[in-house]
Each structure stands twice: as C-alpha cells, then as structure tokens.
Amino acid sequence: SRKSLLASLDQSLRRMKLDYVDLFYSHRYDPATPIEETLQALVDAVRMGKALYVGLSRWPLEPTRQAVRFLREAGTPLLIYQGRLNRLDRAPQEEGILRLCQEEGVGFIAFSPLAQGLLTQRYLHSGIPADSRMAQARFLKPSALTPELLSQLRDWQAEAAAEGLSL
C-alpha cells in the first residue's frame, strides 16, 4: 500500500541516516495492489523530498507502460528501469521492456550481467568451487549447471578466447 511503501522509505532513511535518496525503486510489481496506489507513493516520495527520482525494477511490460504514463502526467517521470539482463536471460529484450524504455526515454540498468557467475570461467573446468554462490545454493542452485548449459558456456568461452577475450 501507499502508506507502507512510504513507511518503508522512512525506515530506510533513518537506518542510512539520510534525509533523502537519489533514486527510489519500486521492486517487483504487485498485482494485488492497485497500480495507482504504488505509483502515487512514488510521486509522493519525490514531492515530499524523500527521493529525487523514481525507478521500477522487474515490472511486467503493460504495468510499466501504465507507470510511464502515470508518472509523466504526475510530473515525476520514470528515470530508470532495472531488469536482469545477460546472455542467458534476455527477458527484457524479448518482452519489449528495452524497446519501451527506448521509446519513452527511460534509462535501463541491468543487474546480474554475469548471471551470478555462470558467465565467468568459474564453473567451466573444476566443477562447483566450495566458495562459490552455487555451493551456497541460496540463489544459484547446483541443478542450474546442467550438462547442456555447461556445454554452451564452454562454446561461448571458446568463441571469446578466439577473439582474445574471456567469457
């Protein structure tokens, strides 16, 4: 809800000992909450001086399109969209988020560009290192490293090496 979003921001500001943040994100769209309520909370955060700019993270295409329109009309344009984007996960490109951001002048910032380490050489030769994210199995499960994926990663590493680059 609008009140809980602003209360959460207030708590974060107190913990960080700040009066405002440069950028305040709404993470993960909640279809159970009216979109106008969430967006108005973002507008209110800027109007109250608690945030300079607003962003969205991992919202679906149509709600993002609605948000761009709502925020622009409220005088608090959407500054940036954050989404997972890497060679293994092209969802923002495939779903049209990148195109929408380009058309609307919204910045895009990728997170997990190395797919939690899968797109490094870390898992290519010696299995799962004991100190790796995959060994901890919190966000990256050992089951993710299928023989097919490992083969693809090795192919990409070979292509990169041929260009004098690393995976």
Coordinates of N, CA, C and O in Angstrom, one line a residue:
S1 N 0.8 -1.2 0.0 CA 0.0 0.0 0.0 C 0.9 1.3 0.0 O 2.1 1.2 0.3
R2 N 0.2 2.4 -0.3 CA 1.0 3.6 -0.4 C 1.6 4.0 1.0 O 2.8 4.4 1.0
K3 N 0.9 3.8 2.1 CA 1.4 4.1 3.4 C 2.6 3.2 3.7 O 3.6 3.7 4.3
S4 N 2.5 1.9 3.4 CA 3.6 1.0 3.8 C 4.8 1.3 2.9 O 5.9 1.2 3.4
L5 N 4.6 1.7 1.7 CA 5.8 2.0 0.8 C 6.5 3.2 1.4 O 7.7 3.2 1.5
L6 N 5.8 4.2 1.8 CA 6.4 5.4 2.3 C 7.0 5.2 3.7 O 8.1 5.7 4.0
A7 N 6.3 4.3 4.5 CA 6.9 4.0 5.8 C 8.2 3.2 5.7 O 9.1 3.4 6.4
S8 N 8.2 2.3 4.7 CA 9.4 1.6 4.4 C 10.6 2.5 4.0 O 11.7 2.4 4.5
L9 N 10.3 3.5 3.2 CA 11.3 4.5 2.8 C 11.8 5.3 4.0 O 13.0 5.5 4.2
D10 N 10.8 5.7 4.9 CA 11.2 6.4 6.1 C 12.1 5.6 6.9 O 13.1 6.1 7.5
Q11 N 11.8 4.3 7.1 CA 12.7 3.4 7.9 C 14.1 3.3 7.3 O 15.1 3.3 8.0
S12 N 14.1 3.2 6.0 CA 15.4 3.1 5.3 C 16.2 4.4 5.5 O 17.4 4.3 5.7
L13 N 15.6 5.5 5.3 CA 16.3 6.8 5.5 C 16.8 6.9 6.9 O 18.0 7.3 7.1
R14 N 16.1 6.5 7.9 CA 16.6 6.5 9.3 C 17.8 5.6 9.5 O 18.8 6.0 10.1
R15 N 17.7 4.4 8.9 CA 18.8 3.5 9.1 C 20.1 4.0 8.4 O 21.2 3.8 8.9
M16 N 19.9 4.6 7.2 CA 21.0 5.2 6.5 C 21.5 6.6 7.0 O 22.5 7.1 6.5
K17 N 20.7 7.1 7.9 CA 20.9 8.5 8.4 C 21.0 9.5 7.3 O 21.9 10.3 7.2
L18 N 20.0 9.4 6.5 CA 19.8 10.3 5.3 C 18.5 11.0 5.4 O 17.5 10.5 5.9
D19 N 18.4 12.2 4.7 CA 17.2 12.9 4.6 C 16.4 12.5 3.3 O 15.2 12.6 3.3
Y20 N 17.2 12.0 2.3 CA 16.6 11.6 1.1 C 17.5 10.7 0.3 O 18.7 10.6 0.7
V21 N 17.0 10.0 -0.6 CA 17.8 9.1 -1.5 C 17.7 9.7 -2.9 O 16.7 10.4 -3.3
D22 N 18.7 9.5 -3.7 CA 18.7 10.0 -5.1 C 17.7 9.2 -5.9 O 17.0 9.8 -6.7
L23 N 17.6 7.9 -5.7 CA 16.7 7.1 -6.5 C 15.9 6.1 -5.7 O 16.5 5.4 -4.9
F24 N 14.6 6.1 -5.8 CA 13.8 5.2 -5.1 C 13.1 4.3 -6.0 O 12.3 4.7 -6.9
Y25 N 13.3 3.0 -5.9 CA 12.8 2.0 -6.8 C 11.5 1.3 -6.2 O 11.4 1.1 -5.0
S26 N 10.6 1.0 -7.0 CA 9.5 0.1 -6.7 C 9.9 -1.3 -7.3 O 10.0 -1.5 -8.5
H27 N 10.3 -2.2 -6.4 CA 10.7 -3.5 -6.8 C 9.6 -4.5 -7.0 O 8.7 -4.6 -6.1
R28 N 9.5 -5.2 -8.1 CA 8.6 -6.3 -8.3 C 7.1 -5.8 -8.2 O 6.6 -5.6 -7.1
Y29 N 6.5 -5.7 -9.3 CA 5.1 -5.3 -9.4 C 4.2 -6.2 -8.6 O 4.4 -7.4 -8.6
D30 N 3.3 -5.6 -7.9 CA 2.3 -6.4 -7.1 C 0.9 -6.2 -7.7 O 0.3 -5.2 -7.5
P31 N 0.4 -7.3 -8.4 CA -0.9 -7.2 -9.0 C -2.0 -7.1 -8.0 O -3.1 -6.7 -8.3
A32 N -1.8 -7.4 -6.7 CA -2.8 -7.3 -5.7 C -3.0 -5.9 -5.2 O -4.0 -5.6 -4.5
T33 N -2.1 -5.0 -5.5 CA -2.2 -3.6 -5.0 C -2.5 -2.8 -6.3 O -1.9 -2.9 -7.3
P34 N -3.5 -1.9 -6.1 CA -3.8 -1.0 -7.3 C -2.6 -0.3 -7.7 O -1.9 0.3 -6.9
I35 N -2.3 -0.3 -9.0 CA -1.1 0.3 -9.6 C -1.0 1.8 -9.3 O 0.0 2.3 -9.0
E36 N -2.2 2.5 -9.3 CA -2.2 3.9 -9.0 C -1.7 4.2 -7.6 O -1.1 5.2 -7.3
E37 N -2.0 3.3 -6.6 CA -1.6 3.4 -5.2 C 0.0 3.4 -5.1 O 0.6 4.2 -4.5
T38 N 0.5 2.4 -5.8 CA 2.0 2.3 -5.8 C 2.7 3.5 -6.5 O 3.6 4.0 -5.9
L39 N 2.1 3.8 -7.6 CA 2.7 5.0 -8.4 C 2.6 6.3 -7.6 O 3.5 7.1 -7.6
Q40 N 1.4 6.5 -7.0 CA 1.2 7.7 -6.2 C 2.2 7.8 -5.1 O 2.7 8.9 -4.7
A41 N 2.5 6.7 -4.5 CA 3.5 6.6 -3.4 C 4.9 7.1 -3.9 O 5.6 7.8 -3.2
L42 N 5.2 6.7 -5.1 CA 6.5 7.2 -5.7 C 6.5 8.7 -5.9 O 7.4 9.4 -5.6
V43 N 5.4 9.1 -6.5 CA 5.2 10.6 -6.7 C 5.3 11.3 -5.4 O 6.0 12.3 -5.2
D44 N 4.6 10.8 -4.4 CA 4.6 11.4 -3.0 C 6.0 11.5 -2.5 O 6.4 12.5 -1.8
A45 N 6.8 10.4 -2.6 CA 8.2 10.4 -2.1 C 9.0 11.5 -2.7 O 9.8 12.2 -2.0
V46 N 8.8 11.8 -4.0 CA 9.5 12.9 -4.6 C 9.0 14.2 -4.2 O 9.8 15.1 -3.8
R47 N 7.7 14.4 -4.1 CA 7.1 15.6 -3.7 C 7.5 16.0 -2.3 O 7.6 17.2 -1.9
M48 N 7.6 15.0 -1.4 CA 8.0 15.2 0.0 C 9.5 15.4 0.2 O 9.9 15.6 1.3
G49 N 10.2 15.3 -0.9 CA 11.7 15.5 -0.8 C 12.4 14.3 -0.2 O 13.6 14.4 0.1
K50 N 11.8 13.1 -0.2 CA 12.4 11.9 0.3 C 13.2 11.2 -0.8 O 14.0 10.3 -0.5
A51 N 13.0 11.5 -2.0 CA 13.7 10.9 -3.2 C 13.7 12.0 -4.3 O 12.8 12.8 -4.4
L52 N 14.8 11.9 -5.0 CA 15.0 12.9 -6.1 C 14.3 12.3 -7.4 O 13.7 13.0 -8.2
Y53 N 14.4 11.0 -7.6 CA 14.0 10.3 -8.8 C 13.4 9.0 -8.4 O 13.6 8.4 -7.4
V54 N 12.6 8.4 -9.4 CA 12.0 7.1 -9.1 C 12.3 6.1 -10.3 O 12.6 6.6 -11.4
G55 N 12.3 4.9 -9.9 CA 12.6 3.8 -10.8 C 11.7 2.6 -10.6 O 11.1 2.5 -9.5
L56 N 11.7 1.7 -11.5 CA 11.0 0.4 -11.4 C 12.0 -0.7 -11.6 O 12.9 -0.5 -12.3
S57 N 11.7 -1.8 -10.9 CA 12.6 -3.0 -11.1 C 11.7 -4.2 -11.3 O 10.9 -4.5 -10.4
R58 N 12.0 -4.8 -12.4 CA 11.3 -6.1 -12.7 C 9.8 -6.1 -12.8 O 9.1 -7.0 -12.4
W59 N 9.3 -5.0 -13.3 CA 7.9 -4.9 -13.6 C 7.5 -5.5 -14.9 O 8.4 -5.4 -15.9
P60 N 6.4 -6.1 -15.1 CA 6.0 -6.6 -16.5 C 5.7 -5.4 -17.4 O 5.6 -4.2 -17.0
L61 N 5.7 -5.7 -18.7 CA 5.6 -4.7 -19.7 C 4.4 -3.7 -19.6 O 4.5 -2.5 -19.6
E62 N 3.2 -4.3 -19.5 CA 2.0 -3.4 -19.5 C 1.9 -2.5 -18.3 O 1.6 -1.3 -18.4
P63 N 2.1 -3.1 -17.1 CA 2.2 -2.2 -15.9 C 3.3 -1.1 -16.0 O 3.1 0.0 -15.6
T64 N 4.4 -1.5 -16.6 CA 5.4 -0.5 -16.8 C 5.0 0.6 -17.8 O 5.2 1.8 -17.6
R65 N 4.3 0.2 -18.8 CA 3.7 1.2 -19.8 C 2.8 2.2 -19.1 O 2.8 3.4 -19.2
Q66 N 1.9 1.6 -18.2 CA 1.0 2.4 -17.4 C 1.7 3.4 -16.5 O 1.4 4.5 -16.3
A67 N 2.8 2.8 -15.9 CA 3.6 3.6 -14.9 C 4.3 4.8 -15.6 O 4.3 5.9 -15.1
V68 N 4.8 4.6 -16.8 CA 5.5 5.7 -17.5 C 4.5 6.8 -17.8 O 4.8 8.0 -17.5
R69 N 3.3 6.5 -18.2 CA 2.2 7.5 -18.5 C 1.8 8.2 -17.2 O 1.8 9.4 -17.1
F70 N 1.5 7.4 -16.1 CA 1.0 8.0 -14.9 C 2.1 8.9 -14.3 O 1.8 10.0 -13.9
L71 N 3.3 8.4 -14.2 CA 4.4 9.2 -13.6 C 4.7 10.5 -14.4 O 4.9 11.6 -13.8
R72 N 4.6 10.4 -15.7 CA 4.9 11.6 -16.5 C 3.8 12.6 -16.3 O 4.0 13.8 -16.1
E73 N 2.5 12.2 -16.3 CA 1.4 13.1 -16.1 C 1.4 13.7 -14.7 O 1.0 14.8 -14.5
A74 N 2.0 13.0 -13.7 CA 2.1 13.5 -12.3 C 3.3 14.4 -12.1 O 3.6 14.9 -11.0
G75 N 4.1 14.6 -13.2 CA 5.3 15.4 -13.1 C 6.5 14.8 -12.4 O 7.4 15.5 -12.0
T76 N 6.5 13.5 -12.3 CA 7.6 12.7 -11.7 C 8.0 11.6 -12.7 O 7.6 10.4 -12.6
P77 N 8.7 12.0 -13.8 CA 8.9 11.0 -14.9 C 9.8 9.8 -14.3 O 10.6 10.0 -13.5
L78 N 9.5 8.6 -14.9 CA 10.3 7.5 -14.6 C 11.7 7.6 -15.1 O 11.9 7.9 -16.3
L79 N 12.7 7.6 -14.2 CA 14.1 7.8 -14.6 C 14.7 6.5 -15.2 O 15.4 6.6 -16.2
I80 N 14.4 5.4 -14.5 CA 15.2 4.2 -14.9 C 14.4 2.9 -14.6 O 13.6 2.9 -13.7
Y81 N 14.7 1.9 -15.4 CA 14.1 0.6 -15.2 C 15.2 -0.3 -15.0 O 16.2 -0.3 -15.7
Q82 N 15.1 -1.2 -13.9 CA 16.2 -2.2 -13.6 C 15.6 -3.6 -13.9 O 14.5 -3.9 -13.5
G83 N 16.4 -4.3 -14.7 CA 16.0 -5.7 -15.0 C 17.2 -6.6 -15.2 O 18.3 -6.2 -15.5
R84 N 16.9 -7.9 -14.9 CA 18.0 -8.9 -15.1 C 18.2 -9.0 -16.6 O 17.3 -9.3 -17.4
L85 N 19.4 -8.8 -17.1 CA 19.8 -9.0 -18.5 C 21.2 -9.5 -18.6 O 22.1 -8.9 -18.1
N86 N 21.3 -10.6 -19.3 CA 22.6 -11.2 -19.6 C 22.4 -12.1 -20.8 O 21.3 -12.3 -21.3
R87 N 23.5 -12.8 -21.1 CA 23.4 -13.7 -22.3 C 22.5 -14.9 -22.1 O 22.0 -15.4 -23.1
L88 N 22.3 -15.2 -20.9 CA 21.4 -16.3 -20.6 C 19.9 -15.9 -20.3 O 19.0 -16.7 -20.5
D89 N 19.7 -14.7 -19.9 CA 18.4 -14.2 -19.6 C 18.2 -12.9 -20.4 O 18.6 -11.8 -20.1
R90 N 17.4 -13.0 -21.5 CA 17.1 -11.9 -22.4 C 15.7 -11.4 -22.3 O 15.2 -10.7 -23.1
A91 N 15.0 -11.7 -21.1 CA 13.6 -11.4 -21.0 C 13.3 -9.9 -21.2 O 12.3 -9.6 -22.0
P92 N 14.0 -8.9 -20.7 CA 13.7 -7.5 -21.0 C 13.7 -7.2 -22.5 O 12.9 -6.4 -23.0
Q93 N 14.5 -7.8 -23.2 CA 14.6 -7.6 -24.7 C 13.4 -8.3 -25.3 O 12.7 -7.8 -26.2
E94 N 13.2 -9.6 -25.0 CA 12.2 -10.4 -25.6 C 10.8 -9.9 -25.3 O 9.9 -10.0 -26.1
E95 N 10.6 -9.4 -24.1 CA 9.3 -9.0 -23.6 C 8.9 -7.5 -24.1 O 7.8 -7.1 -23.9
G96 N 9.9 -6.8 -24.6 CA 9.6 -5.5 -25.1 C 10.0 -4.3 -24.1 O 9.7 -3.2 -24.4
I97 N 10.5 -4.7 -22.9 CA 10.9 -3.7 -21.9 C 11.9 -2.7 -22.5 O 11.8 -1.5 -22.4
L98 N 13.0 -3.3 -23.1 CA 14.0 -2.4 -23.7 C 13.5 -1.5 -24.7 O 13.8 -0.3 -24.8
R99 N 12.6 -2.0 -25.6 CA 12.0 -1.1 -26.6 C 11.2 0.0 -26.0 O 11.3 1.2 -26.4
L100 N 10.4 -0.3 -25.0 CA 9.6 0.7 -24.3 C 10.4 1.7 -23.6 O 10.2 2.9 -23.8
C101 N 11.5 1.3 -23.0 CA 12.4 2.3 -22.3 C 13.0 3.2 -23.4 O 13.1 4.4 -23.2
Q102 N 13.4 2.6 -24.5 CA 14.0 3.5 -25.6 C 13.0 4.5 -26.1 O 13.3 5.6 -26.3
E103 N 11.8 4.0 -26.4 CA 10.7 4.8 -26.9 C 10.3 6.0 -26.0 O 10.0 7.1 -26.4
E104 N 10.4 5.7 -24.7 CA 9.9 6.6 -23.7 C 11.0 7.4 -23.0 O 10.7 8.3 -22.1
G105 N 12.3 7.2 -23.4 CA 13.4 7.9 -22.8 C 13.7 7.6 -21.4 O 14.1 8.4 -20.6
V106 N 13.4 6.3 -21.0 CA 13.7 5.8 -19.7 C 15.0 5.0 -19.8 O 15.2 4.2 -20.7
G107 N 15.9 5.3 -18.8 CA 17.1 4.5 -18.8 C 16.9 3.1 -18.4 O 15.8 2.7 -17.8
F108 N 17.8 2.2 -18.8 CA 17.7 0.8 -18.4 C 19.0 0.4 -17.7 O 20.1 0.7 -18.3
I109 N 19.0 -0.2 -16.6 CA 20.2 -0.7 -15.9 C 20.0 -2.2 -15.7 O 19.0 -2.6 -15.1
A110 N 21.0 -2.9 -16.1 CA 20.9 -4.4 -16.0 C 21.5 -4.8 -14.6 O 22.5 -4.2 -14.2
F111 N 20.9 -5.8 -14.0 CA 21.5 -6.4 -12.9 C 21.8 -7.9 -13.3 O 21.2 -8.4 -14.2
S112 N 22.7 -8.5 -12.6 CA 23.2 -9.8 -12.8 C 23.7 -10.0 -14.2 O 23.4 -11.0 -14.9
P113 N 24.6 -9.1 -14.7 CA 25.1 -9.2 -16.1 C 26.0 -10.5 -16.3 O 26.1 -10.9 -17.4
L114 N 26.5 -11.0 -15.2 CA 27.3 -12.3 -15.3 C 26.5 -13.5 -14.8 O 27.1 -14.5 -14.6
A115 N 25.2 -13.4 -14.8 CA 24.3 -14.5 -14.4 C 24.8 -15.2 -13.1 O 25.0 -16.4 -13.1
Q116 N 25.1 -14.4 -12.1 CA 25.5 -14.9 -10.8 C 26.8 -15.7 -10.9 O 27.0 -16.6 -10.1
G117 N 27.6 -15.4 -11.9 CA 28.9 -16.0 -12.0 C 28.9 -17.1 -13.1 O 30.0 -17.6 -13.4
L118 N 27.7 -17.5 -13.6 CA 27.7 -18.5 -14.6 C 28.5 -18.1 -15.9 O 29.0 -18.9 -16.6
L119 N 28.4 -16.8 -16.2 CA 29.1 -16.3 -17.4 C 30.5 -15.8 -17.1 O 31.0 -14.9 -17.7
T120 N 31.1 -16.5 -16.2 CA 32.6 -16.4 -15.9 C 33.2 -17.7 -16.1 O 32.5 -18.7 -16.4
Q121 N 34.5 -17.9 -16.0 CA 35.1 -19.1 -16.1 C 35.1 -20.0 -14.9 O 35.5 -21.1 -14.9
R122 N 34.4 -19.5 -13.9 CA 34.5 -20.1 -12.5 C 34.0 -21.6 -12.6 O 34.4 -22.4 -11.8
Y123 N 33.0 -21.9 -13.3 CA 32.3 -23.2 -13.3 C 32.7 -24.1 -14.5 O 32.2 -25.2 -14.7
L124 N 33.6 -23.6 -15.4 CA 33.9 -24.3 -16.6 C 34.7 -25.6 -16.5 O 34.6 -26.5 -17.3
H125 N 35.6 -25.7 -15.5 CA 36.6 -26.8 -15.6 C 36.7 -27.6 -14.3 O 36.9 -28.8 -14.4
S126 N 36.4 -27.1 -13.2 CA 36.6 -27.9 -11.9 C 35.4 -28.1 -11.1 O 35.5 -28.3 -9.9
G127 N 34.2 -28.1 -11.8 CA 33.0 -28.4 -11.0 C 32.6 -27.1 -10.3 O 32.8 -26.0 -10.7
I128 N 32.0 -27.3 -9.1 CA 31.5 -26.2 -8.3 C 32.5 -25.9 -7.2 O 32.6 -26.7 -6.2
P129 N 33.1 -24.8 -7.3 CA 34.1 -24.4 -6.2 C 33.4 -24.2 -4.9 O 32.2 -23.8 -4.8
A130 N 34.1 -24.6 -3.8 CA 33.5 -24.6 -2.5 C 33.1 -23.3 -2.0 O 32.1 -23.1 -1.2
D131 N 33.8 -22.2 -2.5 CA 33.5 -20.8 -2.0 C 32.5 -20.1 -3.0 O 32.4 -18.9 -2.9
S132 N 31.9 -20.8 -3.9 CA 31.0 -20.2 -4.9 C 29.6 -20.0 -4.4 O 29.1 -20.6 -3.5
R133 N 28.9 -19.1 -5.2 CA 27.5 -18.9 -4.9 C 26.7 -20.2 -5.1 O 25.8 -20.5 -4.4
M134 N 27.1 -21.0 -6.1 CA 26.4 -22.2 -6.4 C 26.6 -23.2 -5.2 O 25.6 -23.9 -4.8
A135 N 27.7 -23.2 -4.6 CA 28.0 -24.1 -3.5 C 27.1 -23.7 -2.3 O 26.7 -24.6 -1.5
Q136 N 26.8 -22.4 -2.1 CA 26.0 -22.0 -1.0 C 24.5 -22.3 -1.3 O 23.7 -22.4 -0.4
A137 N 24.2 -22.4 -2.6 CA 22.8 -22.9 -3.1 C 21.7 -22.0 -2.6 O 20.6 -22.4 -2.4
R138 N 22.0 -20.7 -2.3 CA 20.9 -19.8 -1.9 C 20.1 -19.3 -3.1 O 18.9 -19.4 -3.1
F139 N 20.8 -18.7 -4.0 CA 20.1 -18.1 -5.2 C 20.5 -18.9 -6.5 O 19.7 -18.9 -7.4
L140 N 21.6 -19.5 -6.5 CA 22.1 -20.2 -7.7 C 22.3 -21.7 -7.2 O 23.2 -22.0 -6.5
K141 N 21.4 -22.5 -7.7 CA 21.4 -23.9 -7.3 C 22.3 -24.7 -8.2 O 22.4 -24.5 -9.4
P142 N 22.9 -25.7 -7.6 CA 23.8 -26.6 -8.4 C 23.0 -27.2 -9.6 O 23.6 -27.5 -10.6
S143 N 21.7 -27.4 -9.4 CA 21.0 -28.0 -10.5 C 20.9 -27.1 -11.8 O 20.6 -27.6 -12.9
A144 N 21.2 -25.8 -11.6 CA 21.2 -24.9 -12.7 C 22.3 -25.2 -13.7 O 22.2 -24.9 -14.9
L145 N 23.4 -25.8 -13.3 CA 24.5 -26.1 -14.1 C 24.3 -27.5 -14.8 O 25.0 -28.5 -14.5
T146 N 23.4 -27.5 -15.8 CA 23.1 -28.7 -16.5 C 24.2 -29.0 -17.5 O 25.0 -28.1 -17.8
P147 N 24.3 -30.3 -17.9 CA 25.3 -30.6 -19.0 C 25.2 -29.7 -20.2 O 26.2 -29.3 -20.8
E148 N 23.9 -29.4 -20.6 CA 23.7 -28.6 -21.8 C 24.2 -27.1 -21.5 O 24.8 -26.6 -22.4
L149 N 23.9 -26.6 -20.4 CA 24.4 -25.2 -20.1 C 25.9 -25.2 -20.0 O 26.5 -24.3 -20.6
L150 N 26.5 -26.2 -19.4 CA 28.0 -26.2 -19.3 C 28.6 -26.3 -20.7 O 29.6 -25.6 -21.0
S151 N 28.0 -27.1 -21.6 CA 28.5 -27.2 -23.0 C 28.3 -25.8 -23.7 O 29.3 -25.4 -24.4
Q152 N 27.2 -25.1 -23.5 CA 27.0 -23.8 -24.1 C 28.0 -22.8 -23.5 O 28.6 -22.0 -24.3
L153 N 28.3 -22.8 -22.2 CA 29.2 -21.9 -21.6 C 30.6 -22.2 -22.2 O 31.4 -21.3 -22.5
R154 N 31.0 -23.4 -22.4 CA 32.3 -23.8 -22.9 C 32.4 -23.3 -24.4 O 33.5 -22.9 -24.8
D155 N 31.3 -23.4 -25.1 CA 31.3 -22.9 -26.5 C 31.6 -21.4 -26.5 O 32.3 -20.9 -27.3
W156 N 30.8 -20.7 -25.7 CA 31.0 -19.3 -25.6 C 32.4 -18.9 -25.2 O 33.0 -17.9 -25.7
Q157 N 33.0 -19.7 -24.2 CA 34.3 -19.4 -23.8 C 35.3 -19.6 -25.0 O 36.2 -18.8 -25.2
A158 N 35.1 -20.6 -25.8 CA 36.0 -20.8 -26.9 C 35.8 -19.7 -27.9 O 36.8 -19.2 -28.5
E159 N 34.6 -19.2 -28.2 CA 34.4 -18.1 -29.1 C 35.1 -16.9 -28.6 O 35.8 -16.1 -29.3
A160 N 35.0 -16.6 -27.3 CA 35.6 -15.4 -26.7 C 37.1 -15.5 -26.8 O 37.8 -14.6 -27.1
A161 N 37.6 -16.7 -26.5 CA 39.1 -16.9 -26.5 C 39.6 -16.7 -27.9 O 40.7 -16.1 -28.0
A162 N 38.9 -17.1 -28.9 CA 39.3 -16.9 -30.3 C 39.4 -15.4 -30.6 O 40.2 -15.0 -31.5
E163 N 38.7 -14.6 -29.9 CA 38.8 -13.1 -30.1 C 39.7 -12.4 -29.1 O 39.8 -11.2 -29.0
G164 N 40.4 -13.3 -28.3 CA 41.3 -12.7 -27.3 C 40.6 -12.2 -26.0 O 41.2 -11.4 -25.3
L165 N 39.4 -12.7 -25.8 CA 38.6 -12.2 -24.7 C 38.3 -13.4 -23.7 O 38.6 -14.6 -24.0
S166 N 37.7 -13.1 -22.6 CA 37.3 -14.2 -21.7 C 35.8 -14.2 -21.7 O 35.1 -13.3 -22.3
L167 N 35.2 -15.3 -21.2 CA 33.8 -15.5 -21.2 C 33.2 -14.3 -20.5 O 32.2 -13.7 -21.0

